[in-house]
Structures are given as C-alpha cells and as structure tokens.
Coordinates of C-alpha atoms in Angstrom, one line a residue:
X1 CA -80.9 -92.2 198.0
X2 CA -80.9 -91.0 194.3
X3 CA -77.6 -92.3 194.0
X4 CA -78.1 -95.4 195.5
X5 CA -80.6 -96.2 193.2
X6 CA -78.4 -95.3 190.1
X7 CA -75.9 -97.4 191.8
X8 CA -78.4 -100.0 192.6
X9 CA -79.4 -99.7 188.3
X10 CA -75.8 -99.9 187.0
X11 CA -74.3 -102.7 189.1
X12 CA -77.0 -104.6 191.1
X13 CA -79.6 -104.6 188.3
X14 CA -80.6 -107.8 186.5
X15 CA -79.7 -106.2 183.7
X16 CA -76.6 -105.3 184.8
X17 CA -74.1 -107.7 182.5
X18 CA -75.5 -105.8 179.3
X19 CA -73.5 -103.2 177.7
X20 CA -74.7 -99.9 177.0
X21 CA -74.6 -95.9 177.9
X22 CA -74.1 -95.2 181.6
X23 CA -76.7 -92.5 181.2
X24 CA -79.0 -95.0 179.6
X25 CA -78.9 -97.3 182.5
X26 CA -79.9 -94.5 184.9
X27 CA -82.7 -93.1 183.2
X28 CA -84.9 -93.5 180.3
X29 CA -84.0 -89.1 180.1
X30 CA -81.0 -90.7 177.8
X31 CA -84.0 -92.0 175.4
X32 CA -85.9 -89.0 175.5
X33 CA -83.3 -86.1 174.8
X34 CA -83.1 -88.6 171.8
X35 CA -86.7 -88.6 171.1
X36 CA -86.9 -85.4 170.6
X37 CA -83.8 -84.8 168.9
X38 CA -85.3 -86.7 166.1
X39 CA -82.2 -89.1 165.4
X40 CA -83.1 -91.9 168.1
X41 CA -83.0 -94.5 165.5
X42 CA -79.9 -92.8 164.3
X43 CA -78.5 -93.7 167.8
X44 CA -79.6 -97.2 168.5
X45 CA -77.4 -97.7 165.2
X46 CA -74.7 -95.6 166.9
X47 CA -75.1 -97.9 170.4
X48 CA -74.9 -101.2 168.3
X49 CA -71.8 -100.1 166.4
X50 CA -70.3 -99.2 169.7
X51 CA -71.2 -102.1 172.0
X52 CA -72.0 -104.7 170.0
X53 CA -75.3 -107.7 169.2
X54 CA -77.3 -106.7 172.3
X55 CA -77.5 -103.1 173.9
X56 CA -79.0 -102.0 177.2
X57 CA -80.7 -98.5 176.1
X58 CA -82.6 -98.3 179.5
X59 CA -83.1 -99.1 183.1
X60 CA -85.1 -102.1 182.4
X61 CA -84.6 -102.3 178.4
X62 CA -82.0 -104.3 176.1
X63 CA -82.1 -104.0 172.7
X64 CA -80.7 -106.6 170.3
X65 CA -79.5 -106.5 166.9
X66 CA -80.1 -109.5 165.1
X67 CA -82.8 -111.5 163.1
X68 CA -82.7 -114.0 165.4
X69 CA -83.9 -111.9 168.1
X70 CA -86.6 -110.2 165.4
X71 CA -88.1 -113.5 165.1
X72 CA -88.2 -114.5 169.1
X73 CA -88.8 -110.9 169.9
X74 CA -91.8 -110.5 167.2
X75 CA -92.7 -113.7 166.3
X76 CA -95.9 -115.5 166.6
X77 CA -95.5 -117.5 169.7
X78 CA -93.0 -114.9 171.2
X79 CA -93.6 -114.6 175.5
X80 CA -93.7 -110.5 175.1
X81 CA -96.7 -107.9 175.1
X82 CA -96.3 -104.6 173.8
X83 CA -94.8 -102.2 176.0
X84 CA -96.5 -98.9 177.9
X85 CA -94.9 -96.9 175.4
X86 CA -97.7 -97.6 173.8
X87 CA -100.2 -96.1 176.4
X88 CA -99.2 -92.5 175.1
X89 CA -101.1 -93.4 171.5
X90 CA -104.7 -94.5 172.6
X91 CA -107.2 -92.0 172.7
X92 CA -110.0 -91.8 172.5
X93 CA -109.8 -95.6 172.4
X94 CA -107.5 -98.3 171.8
X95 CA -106.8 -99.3 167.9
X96 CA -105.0 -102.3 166.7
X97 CA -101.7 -100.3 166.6
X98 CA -101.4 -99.2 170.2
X99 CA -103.7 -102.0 171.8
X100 CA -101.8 -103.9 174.2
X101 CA -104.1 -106.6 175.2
X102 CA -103.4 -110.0 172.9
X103 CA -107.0 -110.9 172.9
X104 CA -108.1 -107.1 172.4
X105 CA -106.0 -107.0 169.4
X106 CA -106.9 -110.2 167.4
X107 CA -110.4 -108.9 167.8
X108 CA -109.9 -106.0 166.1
X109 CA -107.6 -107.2 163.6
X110 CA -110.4 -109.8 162.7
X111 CA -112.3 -106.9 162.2
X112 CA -110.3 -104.9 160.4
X113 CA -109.3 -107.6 158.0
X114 CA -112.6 -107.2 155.9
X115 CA -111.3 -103.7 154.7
X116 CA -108.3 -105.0 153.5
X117 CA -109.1 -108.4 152.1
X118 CA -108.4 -109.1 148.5
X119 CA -112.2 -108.1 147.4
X120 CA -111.8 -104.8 149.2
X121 CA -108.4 -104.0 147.6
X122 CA -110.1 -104.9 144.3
X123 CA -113.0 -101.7 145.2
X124 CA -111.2 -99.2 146.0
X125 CA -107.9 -99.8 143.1
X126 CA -109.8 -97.1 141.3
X127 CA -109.8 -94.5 144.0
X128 CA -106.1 -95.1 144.1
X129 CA -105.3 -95.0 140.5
X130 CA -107.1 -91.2 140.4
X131 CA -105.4 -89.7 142.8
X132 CA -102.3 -91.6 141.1
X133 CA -103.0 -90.1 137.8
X134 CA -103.6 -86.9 139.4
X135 CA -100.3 -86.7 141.1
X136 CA -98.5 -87.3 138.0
X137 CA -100.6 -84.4 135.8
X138 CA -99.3 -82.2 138.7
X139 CA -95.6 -83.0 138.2
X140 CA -95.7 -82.7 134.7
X141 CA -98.0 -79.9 135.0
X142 CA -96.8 -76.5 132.7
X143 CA -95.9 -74.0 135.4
X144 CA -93.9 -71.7 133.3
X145 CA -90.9 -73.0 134.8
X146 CA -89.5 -75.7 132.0
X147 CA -86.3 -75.2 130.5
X148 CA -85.7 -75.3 127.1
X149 CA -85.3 -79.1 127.4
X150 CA -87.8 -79.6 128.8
X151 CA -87.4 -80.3 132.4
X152 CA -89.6 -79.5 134.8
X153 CA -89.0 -77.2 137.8
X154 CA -87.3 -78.3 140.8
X155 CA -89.8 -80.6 143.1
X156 CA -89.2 -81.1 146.5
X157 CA -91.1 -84.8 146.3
X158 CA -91.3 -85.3 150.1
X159 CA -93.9 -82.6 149.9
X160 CA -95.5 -84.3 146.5
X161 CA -95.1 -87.7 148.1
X162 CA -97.0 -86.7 151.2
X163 CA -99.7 -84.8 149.3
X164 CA -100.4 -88.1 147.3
X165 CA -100.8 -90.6 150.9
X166 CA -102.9 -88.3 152.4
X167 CA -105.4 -87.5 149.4
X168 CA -105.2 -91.5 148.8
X169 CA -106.4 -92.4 152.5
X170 CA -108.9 -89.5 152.6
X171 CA -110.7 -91.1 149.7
X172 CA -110.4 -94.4 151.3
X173 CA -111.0 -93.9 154.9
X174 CA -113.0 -90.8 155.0
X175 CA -115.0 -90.9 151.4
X176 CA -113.5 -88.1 149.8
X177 CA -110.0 -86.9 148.9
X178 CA -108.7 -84.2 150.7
X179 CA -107.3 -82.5 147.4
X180 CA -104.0 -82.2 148.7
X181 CA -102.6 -82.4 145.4
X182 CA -104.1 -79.2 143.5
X183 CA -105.2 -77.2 146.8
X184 CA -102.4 -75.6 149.3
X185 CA -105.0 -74.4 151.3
X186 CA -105.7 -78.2 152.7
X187 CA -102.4 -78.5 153.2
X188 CA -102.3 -77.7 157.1
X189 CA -103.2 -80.7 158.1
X190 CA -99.5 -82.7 157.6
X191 CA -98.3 -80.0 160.7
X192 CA -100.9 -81.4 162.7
X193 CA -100.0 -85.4 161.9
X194 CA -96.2 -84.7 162.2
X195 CA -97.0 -83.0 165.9
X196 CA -99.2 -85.8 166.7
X197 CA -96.7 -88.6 165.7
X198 CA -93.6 -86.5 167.9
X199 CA -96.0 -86.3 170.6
X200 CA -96.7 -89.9 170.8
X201 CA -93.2 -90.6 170.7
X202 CA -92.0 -88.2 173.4
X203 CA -94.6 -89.5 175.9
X204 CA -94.1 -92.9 174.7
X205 CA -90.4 -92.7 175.6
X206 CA -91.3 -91.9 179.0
X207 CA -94.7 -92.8 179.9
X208 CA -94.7 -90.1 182.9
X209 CA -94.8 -87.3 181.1
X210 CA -98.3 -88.5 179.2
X211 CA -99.6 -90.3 182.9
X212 CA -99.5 -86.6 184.6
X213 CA -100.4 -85.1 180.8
X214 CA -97.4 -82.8 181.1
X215 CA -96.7 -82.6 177.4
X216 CA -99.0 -79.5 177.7
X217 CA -96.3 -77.9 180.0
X218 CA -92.9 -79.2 178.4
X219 CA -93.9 -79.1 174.3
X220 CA -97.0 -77.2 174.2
X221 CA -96.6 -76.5 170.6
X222 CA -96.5 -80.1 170.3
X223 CA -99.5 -81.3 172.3
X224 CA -101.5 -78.2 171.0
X225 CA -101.0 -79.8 167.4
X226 CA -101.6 -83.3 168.6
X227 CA -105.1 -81.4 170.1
X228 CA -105.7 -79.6 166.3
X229 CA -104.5 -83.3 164.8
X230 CA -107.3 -85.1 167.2
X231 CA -110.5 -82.7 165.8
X232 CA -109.4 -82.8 162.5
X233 CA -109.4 -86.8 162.8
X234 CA -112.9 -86.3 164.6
X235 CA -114.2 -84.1 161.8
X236 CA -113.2 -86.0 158.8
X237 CA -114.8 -89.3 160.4
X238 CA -118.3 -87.9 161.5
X239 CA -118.6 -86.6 157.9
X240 CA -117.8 -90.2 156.5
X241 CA -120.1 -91.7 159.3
X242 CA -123.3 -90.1 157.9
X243 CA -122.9 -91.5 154.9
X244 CA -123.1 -94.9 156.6
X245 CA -122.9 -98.1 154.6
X246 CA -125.9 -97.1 152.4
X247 CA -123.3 -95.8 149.5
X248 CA -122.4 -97.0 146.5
X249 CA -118.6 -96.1 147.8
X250 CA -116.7 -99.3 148.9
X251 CA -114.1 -97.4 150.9
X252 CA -112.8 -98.7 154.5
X253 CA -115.5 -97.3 156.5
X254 CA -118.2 -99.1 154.1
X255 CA -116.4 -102.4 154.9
X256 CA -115.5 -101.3 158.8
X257 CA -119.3 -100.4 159.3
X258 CA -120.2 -103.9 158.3
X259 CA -118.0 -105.8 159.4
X260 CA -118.3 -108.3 162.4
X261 CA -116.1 -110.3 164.4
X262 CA -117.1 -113.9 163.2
X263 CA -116.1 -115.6 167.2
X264 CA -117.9 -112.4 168.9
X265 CA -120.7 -111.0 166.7
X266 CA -119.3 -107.5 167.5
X267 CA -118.4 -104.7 165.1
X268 CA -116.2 -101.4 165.8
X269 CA -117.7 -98.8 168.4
X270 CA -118.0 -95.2 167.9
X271 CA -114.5 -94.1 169.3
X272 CA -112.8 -97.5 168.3
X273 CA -113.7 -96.0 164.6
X274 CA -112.0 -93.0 165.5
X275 CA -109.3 -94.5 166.9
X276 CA -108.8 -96.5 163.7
X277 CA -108.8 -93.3 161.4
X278 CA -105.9 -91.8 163.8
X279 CA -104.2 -95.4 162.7
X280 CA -105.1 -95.3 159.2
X281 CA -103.9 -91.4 158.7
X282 CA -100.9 -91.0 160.5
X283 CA -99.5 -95.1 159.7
X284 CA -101.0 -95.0 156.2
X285 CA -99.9 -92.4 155.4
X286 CA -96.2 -91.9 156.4
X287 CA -95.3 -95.6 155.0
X288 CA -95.7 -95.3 151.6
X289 CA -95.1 -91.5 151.5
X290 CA -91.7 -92.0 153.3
X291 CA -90.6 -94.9 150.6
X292 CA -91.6 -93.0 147.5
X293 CA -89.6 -90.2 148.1
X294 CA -86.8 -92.3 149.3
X295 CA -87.1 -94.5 146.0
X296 CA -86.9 -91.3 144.3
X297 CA -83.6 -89.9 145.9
X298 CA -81.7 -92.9 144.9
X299 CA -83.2 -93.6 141.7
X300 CA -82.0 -90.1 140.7
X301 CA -78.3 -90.8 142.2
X302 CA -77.8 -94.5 140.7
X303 CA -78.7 -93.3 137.1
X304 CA -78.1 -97.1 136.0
X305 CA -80.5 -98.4 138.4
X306 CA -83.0 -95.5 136.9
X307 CA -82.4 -96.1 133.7
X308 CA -82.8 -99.8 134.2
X309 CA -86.4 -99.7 136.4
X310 CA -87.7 -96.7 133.1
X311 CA -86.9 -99.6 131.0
X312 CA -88.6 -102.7 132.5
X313 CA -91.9 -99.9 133.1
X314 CA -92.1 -99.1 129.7
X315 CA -91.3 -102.4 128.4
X316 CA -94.2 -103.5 130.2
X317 CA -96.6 -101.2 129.8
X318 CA -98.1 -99.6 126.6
X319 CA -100.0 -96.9 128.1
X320 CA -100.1 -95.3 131.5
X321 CA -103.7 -96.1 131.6
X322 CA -102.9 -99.7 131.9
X323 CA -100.8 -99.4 134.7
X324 CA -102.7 -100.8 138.0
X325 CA -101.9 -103.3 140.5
X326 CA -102.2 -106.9 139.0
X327 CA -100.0 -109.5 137.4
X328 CA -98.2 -107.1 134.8
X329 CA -97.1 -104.5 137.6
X330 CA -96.4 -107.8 139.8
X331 CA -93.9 -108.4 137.3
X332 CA -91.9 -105.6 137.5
X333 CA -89.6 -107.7 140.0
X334 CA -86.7 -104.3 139.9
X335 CA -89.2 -102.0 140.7
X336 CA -90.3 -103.6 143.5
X337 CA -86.1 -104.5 144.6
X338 CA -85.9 -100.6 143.7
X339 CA -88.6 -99.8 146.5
X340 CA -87.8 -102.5 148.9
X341 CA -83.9 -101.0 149.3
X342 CA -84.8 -97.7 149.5
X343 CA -87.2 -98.8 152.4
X344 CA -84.5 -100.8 153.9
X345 CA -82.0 -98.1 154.0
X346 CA -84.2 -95.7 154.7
X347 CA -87.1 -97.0 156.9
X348 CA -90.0 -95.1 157.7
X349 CA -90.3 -96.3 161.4
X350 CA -86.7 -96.4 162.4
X351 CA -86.8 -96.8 165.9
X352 CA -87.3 -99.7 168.2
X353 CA -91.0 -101.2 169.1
X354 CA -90.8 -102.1 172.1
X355 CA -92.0 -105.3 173.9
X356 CA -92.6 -106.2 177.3
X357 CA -91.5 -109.6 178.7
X358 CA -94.6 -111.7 180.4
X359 CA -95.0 -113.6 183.1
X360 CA -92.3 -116.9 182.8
X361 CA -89.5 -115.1 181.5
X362 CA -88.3 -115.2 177.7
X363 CA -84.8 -116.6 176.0
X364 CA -83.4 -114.2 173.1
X365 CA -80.0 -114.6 172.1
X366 CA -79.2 -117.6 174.4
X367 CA -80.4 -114.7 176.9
X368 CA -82.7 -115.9 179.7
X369 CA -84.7 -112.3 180.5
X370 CA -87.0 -112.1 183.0
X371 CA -90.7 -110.7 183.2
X372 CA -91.4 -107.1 183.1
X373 CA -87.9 -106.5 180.9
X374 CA -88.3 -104.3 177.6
X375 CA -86.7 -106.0 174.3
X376 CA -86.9 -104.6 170.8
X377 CA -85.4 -104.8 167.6
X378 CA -84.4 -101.2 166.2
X379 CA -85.3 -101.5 162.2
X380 CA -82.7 -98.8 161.0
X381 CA -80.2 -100.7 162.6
X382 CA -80.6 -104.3 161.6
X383 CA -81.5 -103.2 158.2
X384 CA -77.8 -101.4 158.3
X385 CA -76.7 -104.9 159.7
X386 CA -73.8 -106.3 157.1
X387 CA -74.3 -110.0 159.0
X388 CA -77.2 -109.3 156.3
X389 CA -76.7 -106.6 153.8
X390 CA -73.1 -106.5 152.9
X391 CA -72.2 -103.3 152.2
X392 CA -75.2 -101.8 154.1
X393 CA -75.2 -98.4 153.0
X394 CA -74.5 -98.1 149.6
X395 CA -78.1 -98.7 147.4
X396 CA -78.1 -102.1 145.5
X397 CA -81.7 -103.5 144.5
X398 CA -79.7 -106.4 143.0
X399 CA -79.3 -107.8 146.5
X400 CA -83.1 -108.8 146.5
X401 CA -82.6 -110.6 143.5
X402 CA -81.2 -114.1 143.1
X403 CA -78.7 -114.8 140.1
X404 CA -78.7 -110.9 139.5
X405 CA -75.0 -109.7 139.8
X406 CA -74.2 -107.3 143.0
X407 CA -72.5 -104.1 141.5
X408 CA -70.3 -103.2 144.4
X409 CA -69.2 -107.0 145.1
X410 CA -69.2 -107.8 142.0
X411 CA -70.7 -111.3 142.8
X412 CA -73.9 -112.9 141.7
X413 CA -77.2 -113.1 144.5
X414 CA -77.6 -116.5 145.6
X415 CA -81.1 -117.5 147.1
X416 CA -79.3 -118.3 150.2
X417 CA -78.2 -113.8 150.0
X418 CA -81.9 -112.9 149.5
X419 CA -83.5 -115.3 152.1
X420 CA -80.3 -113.9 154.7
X421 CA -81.9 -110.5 153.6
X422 CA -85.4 -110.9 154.3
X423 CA -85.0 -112.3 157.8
X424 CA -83.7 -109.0 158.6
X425 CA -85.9 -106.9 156.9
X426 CA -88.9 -105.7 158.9
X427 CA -90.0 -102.1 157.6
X428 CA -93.4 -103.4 158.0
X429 CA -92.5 -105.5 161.3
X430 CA -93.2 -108.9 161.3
X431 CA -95.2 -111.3 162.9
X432 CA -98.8 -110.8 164.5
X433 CA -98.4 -107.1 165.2
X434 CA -97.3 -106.6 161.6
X435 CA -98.7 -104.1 159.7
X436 CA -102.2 -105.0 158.8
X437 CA -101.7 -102.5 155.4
X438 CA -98.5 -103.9 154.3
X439 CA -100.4 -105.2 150.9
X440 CA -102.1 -101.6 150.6
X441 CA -98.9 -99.4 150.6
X442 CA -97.6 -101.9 147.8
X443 CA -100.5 -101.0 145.6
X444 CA -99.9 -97.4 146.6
X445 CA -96.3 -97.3 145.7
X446 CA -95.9 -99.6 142.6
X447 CA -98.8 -97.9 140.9
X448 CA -97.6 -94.1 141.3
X449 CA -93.9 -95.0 140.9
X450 CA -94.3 -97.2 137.9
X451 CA -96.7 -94.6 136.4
X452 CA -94.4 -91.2 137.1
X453 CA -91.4 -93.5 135.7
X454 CA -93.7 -94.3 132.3
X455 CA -94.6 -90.9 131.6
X456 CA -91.2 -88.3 132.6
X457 CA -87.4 -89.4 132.9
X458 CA -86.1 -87.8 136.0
X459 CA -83.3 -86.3 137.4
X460 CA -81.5 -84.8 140.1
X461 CA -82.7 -81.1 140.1
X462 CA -79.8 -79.4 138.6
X463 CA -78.2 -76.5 141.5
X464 CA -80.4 -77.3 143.9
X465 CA -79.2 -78.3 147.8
X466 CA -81.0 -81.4 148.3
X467 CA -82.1 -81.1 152.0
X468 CA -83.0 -84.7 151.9
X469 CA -78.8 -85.6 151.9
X470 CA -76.3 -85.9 154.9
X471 CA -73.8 -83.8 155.0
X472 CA -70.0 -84.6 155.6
X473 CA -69.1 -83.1 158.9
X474 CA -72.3 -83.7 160.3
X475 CA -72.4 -86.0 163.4
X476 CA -72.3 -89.6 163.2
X477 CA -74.7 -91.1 161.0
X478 CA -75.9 -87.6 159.4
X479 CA -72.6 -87.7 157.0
X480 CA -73.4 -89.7 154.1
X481 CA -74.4 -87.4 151.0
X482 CA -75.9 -90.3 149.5
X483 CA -78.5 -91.4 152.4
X484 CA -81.4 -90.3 152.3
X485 CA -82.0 -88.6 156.2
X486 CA -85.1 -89.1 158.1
X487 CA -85.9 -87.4 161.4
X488 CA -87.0 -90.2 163.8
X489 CA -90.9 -89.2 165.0
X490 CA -91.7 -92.8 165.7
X491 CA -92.8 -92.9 161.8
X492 CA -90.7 -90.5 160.3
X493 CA -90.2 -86.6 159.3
X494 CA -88.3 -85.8 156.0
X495 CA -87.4 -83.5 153.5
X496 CA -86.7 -83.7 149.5
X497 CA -85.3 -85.2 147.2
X498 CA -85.4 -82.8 144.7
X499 CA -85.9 -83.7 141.6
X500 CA -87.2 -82.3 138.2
X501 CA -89.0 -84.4 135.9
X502 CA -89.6 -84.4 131.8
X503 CA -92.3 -85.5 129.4
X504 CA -91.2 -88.9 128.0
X505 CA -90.7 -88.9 124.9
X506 CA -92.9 -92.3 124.0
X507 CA -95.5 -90.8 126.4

C-alpha cells in the first residue's frame, strides 16, 4: 500500500506535471533532513538551478522562482492562507507572525501598529542610539590587544552584531537592556533563541512531529532549549508588565498596553503579549543582526565599496553624536545600497514561507493550482535570480542605484535595473504578511553602521580564518569564499566576519 501511495504521489497526483526531487514528491522527510541540515534554503536554490522557474519540493507543495509569482503568491488580494507550518510557532498564543487566520491577523496588526508608528519610532530613537553608542565604545574599547597601528583585535562581529539586537529589543520590548554588550554572563540567552528558532522550523517542516510533540524524543536538546527559550520570554515580560503603562518609558509594551483595536475596542491579552515578545525577540532580533554582520563581511572584501560608504558618512556627519535616524542619515543613499545587497545576498530568512491555497483554486505562473496546495517563494533563491540581479553573486550596491555605473558590467543602472531589482527583493517579504518592523531594523542598522564607519576604518582581521566564508570544495552552494554563509533556522544561524577595527583619525 505504501508504495502505491508513492506511486499514487509521483504519477497520479495533481501535482504530478511539476518537476522536482523523486524523494521530495514522496515525502516532506526530503524537507526535513534539510531542515535540520541547516542549508534548506541553500537547496531550494540548488532545485531551481536544477529544474527550472517552478519546483515541486513536496507531496502537495510547488515552489516558484519568480517575482511574478512573489507578487500573486504574497500579494494583497492573493487566494492563499498561511500554511500549518505555521502551527509549530504559536504558543502560548497566536502572534501576528504565526497567526493563520486573515481576520485574526489584521486585528492584531491594527494593534500592533501603534508601537511602531512614526510617533513611537520618534520615543524610543534614544534607547537605540545608547545601546548604539555603546556597541561602538566596546569595539574600540583598549583591550591590550592593538597593534602598533593601531588596530584593534580580531572581532568575530556575528557575536557583536547579535549582542547589539538583543540589548536594543530588551530596552524596547522588555524596559531594560539586557547588557549583552559589556556582560558575558547574559549572554546564554542567544542558545536558547537559536534552539527555539530550529525547533520551529523542524516541526514546521513537518507538522507531525509538533502535533504528537515528538521533538522531545527526536531533538531533545532542541525542544529543551525552546523550553529554557519559552521562561526566559515569560520572565522578561512579567517584569516589564509591572511596570504597566504608568512609566515615563515609551517602549513597545507602553504603547501595546494602551493600545486598542479602533473596529473592536479590544487590546492584547495576557498570552497574546507573550506571544508577541517571542515575535519581537527572536524576528527582531535576527534581522538586523544577520544584515550588519553581513554588511560588514563585504564591506571589508570590496575595500572600494568601504572606502566609498567611510566617505559619504563622514562627509555627512560632523560628529558621531549627530548621527541618528532622520533626513541626514536618509541621505546616505550608498549606505543604505551597501546594506540592502548584503541583505539580498545574504538574507536572514532564506527559506520559503509557505502558503496554503483556499477554497477556489489560485493561478501563479499561468498555473491553475487547486485548494489545499502549498506555494512559496524561497527568498535566497529569487534574490540569486539573474532574470533580476545580473551577476547574482558577486556584491555590487551600485545595482540599487540608477545612473551609478555597475563595476562588474561595466554599464550604467537604469531605473528600469533597480525597479527589475526590487520586485524581486523580499528580505522583509512583501505584502500584508510583511514584516510589521521593516522601518525599525532600518533605524537599527543605518544608525550603528554609519556610526562604527564614522569613528574606526576597518578591515579584514589579518591571519584570521573567517568562519563566516565558503569554502572551495565544499558542497554546492557552500564554495564561494566571498559569500557570506548562513545556516538556514527559518531566520538564520551565522558565524563572523572577522574584522578588526581602528580609531579614525578625524574621530
């Protein structure tokens, strides 16, 4: 019978016309080994190079590779829910990420949206800008390990990076930083995001193994984290909670406290709270965390494009002071190319977000797909797409630039190039499932790279293995010296760049 029904999959399926691994067909297991191996972004890119625009990646699942499809898959009036690989992420409630209910979701969203309107940003700049300025005085701090230039001892900056995110959405979510930065002792907690993130993704991949909570049996490690992860998350809100909104802080939990749907009257519930600070730490987090040190290891490989960003910084600033998010930092258009590539080549969420097809069918690609399929849009492999990036791997923030000249084509960005490279580009996602933070982790990034870039020049760390590089002989899509690897967790796990740093002289 089993192999009747793999039969029945492979040939008699609806899906059956759709290229794609034999395994895969059979079995979402194919996903899974993939899942846990870390590189399953790596291989949607690997499927798409080897069969082509659309992919079939599981019994019931195509994938497609294509902005077209990113726009009818994501869009606002697309025919699709989200998927019950989303199931695996709610507890102890549903948030806006993992909410699968439309109406459910634009509730919360309304909700949500008075934490990050354009007041709220305003209110909390400043606890960005401290942590900011204290991540710098760290880098640059004199730990006896200078040369006599100078430089700095070699930083591994994922670690840095990911000190920085997390002490940034402590002080906004939870009303206190979690001192990351100066103490190793609150350290532990990254473990415990990183588990919960894998975990998600494991069960996600195939829903099973969360339904009959067998994570416990398979990845105990895993789930215990996710467990640690949970009380941790539980902690740090019911400390912020008795502050209530009777504080003079105007964090995310003063605005989520008093804020109310305007159609429904209703606010956030205990456990929806909760599940929001699981959103805001592990999303928040890994996005802008993930981007800096990528922006990092190719600034300090393209030492043109480095030296070109120092300049338009310092030209544009006279003191680091200065240096907060407004129109002077808005107008450091190469910084933000310089951050916006580095996110495209190396995206934080990699992977596919899956989407289930509703009741009436839905048409992607010319495609007519019935109800219940699963469509997505993998983002490492339509921001590797050259139907949109020409020459997708090589690191070029002139591409986001019209009338700026391409240095490996040679040929000047046209408007039609850039507008061709944003309909792909998704490291956010796109449409009304889009990241709700995507304005947040622009602050977070321009202000702490265009501050670090004012006061050191940087460089490669000199006889140092950068574990943040591919390697040549490595398996496909691990090769490439000059990419910055990520290991696929849903968000992502990474390591490096290394990089050493020296006071500026002007500084």
């Amino acid at each position: 019978m089993a192999r009747l029904t793999g039969a029945g999959k492979i040939w008699f399926h609806p899906l059956a016309g759709y290229p794609g691994p034999l395994l895969a067909k059979v079995t979402n297991v194919y996903q899974l080994y993939y899942a846990y191996k870390g590189d399953r972004h790596l291989e949607f890119w690997r499927m798409h190079q080897r069969y082509g625009k659309i992919v079939r990646f599981g019994p019931n699942a195509l994938s497609f590779n294509s902005s077209q499809a990113l726009k009818e898959i994501y869009g606002f009036r697309s025919n699709v829910a989200k998927a019950d690989f989303y199931d695996a992420f709610v507890h102890p409630a549903a948030n806006t990420h993992n909410t699968r209910d439309k109406e459910t979701h634009a509730r919360k969203r309304r909700v949500l949206s008075h934490a990050f309107s354009d007041s709220a940003m305003r209110a909390m700049q400043r606890y960005i800008v401290a942590n900011v300025a204290t991540f710098c005085e760290q880098l640059g701090g004199d730990d006896g390990g200078s040369d006599a230039k100078g430089w700095s001892r070699p930083r591994n900056m994922t670690d840095w990076c990911n000190y920085l995110a997390m002490d940034i959405l402590g002080d906004l979510s939870f009303g206190k930083a979690f001192h990351m930065l100066e103490r190793p002792d609150n350290r532990f907690a990254l473990e415990l995001v990183e588990a919960a993130a894998t975990r998600h993704l494991i069960c996600g991949t195939m829903p099973i193994v969360d339904r009959l909570r067998i994570d416990r049996l398979l990845f105990p490690k895993m789930a215990a984290g996710r467990a640690r992860y949970m009380a941790y998350s539980k902690a740090q809100l019911t400390e912020r909670t008795k502050l209530g909104d009777d504080t003079d802080r105007r964090d995310f939990f003063y605005y989520l406290l008093k804020a109310r749907d305007p159609e429904t009257g209703l606010g956030f519930s205990t456990p929806e709270l909760w599940g929001e600070s699981n959103l805001l730490i592990i999303a928040g987090s890994d996005t802008t965390s993930t981007a800096m040190a990528a922006t990092l290891f190719y600034l300090v490989r393209n030492t043109s494009v480095l030296k070109r960003v120092t300049e338009e910084v310092r030209l544009h600033f006279q003191k680091a002071d200065d240096i907060v998010h407004g129109p002077i930092l808005g107008s450091c258009t190469y910084l933000r190319a310089c951050i916006d590539e580095a996110m495209r080549l190396s995206p934080s969420v990699g992977g596919i977000l899956p989407r289930e097809v509703l009741a009436g069918g839905i048409t992607i690609e010319g495609q007519k797909l019935p109800a219940g399929t699963v469509v997505g849009t993998p983002h490492y492999a339509i921001h590797h797409n050259d139907d949109h990036f020409p020459t997708p791997f090589a690191y070029v923030p002139e591409r986001w630039l019209a009338g700026e000249t391409n240095p490996v084509t040679g040929r000047a960005t046209t408007e039609d190039d850039v507008a061709r490279a944003q309909s792909a580009f998704c490291p956010f996602s796109v449409g009304p499932r889009g990241c709700i933070g995507k304005g947040l982790a622009y602050v977070e990034m321009t202000t702490a790279l265009a501050r670090t870039l004012f006061l050191y020049d940087l460089r490669r760390a000199v006889g140092v293995d950068d574990p943040g590089e591919g390697r040549v002989g490595r398996e496909w899509g691990r090769h490439r010296p000059e990419e910055f690897q990520l290991r696929d967790t849903f968000t992502s796990a990474k390591n490096g760049p290394i990089v050493e740093f020296r006071r500026a002289v002007a500084a």
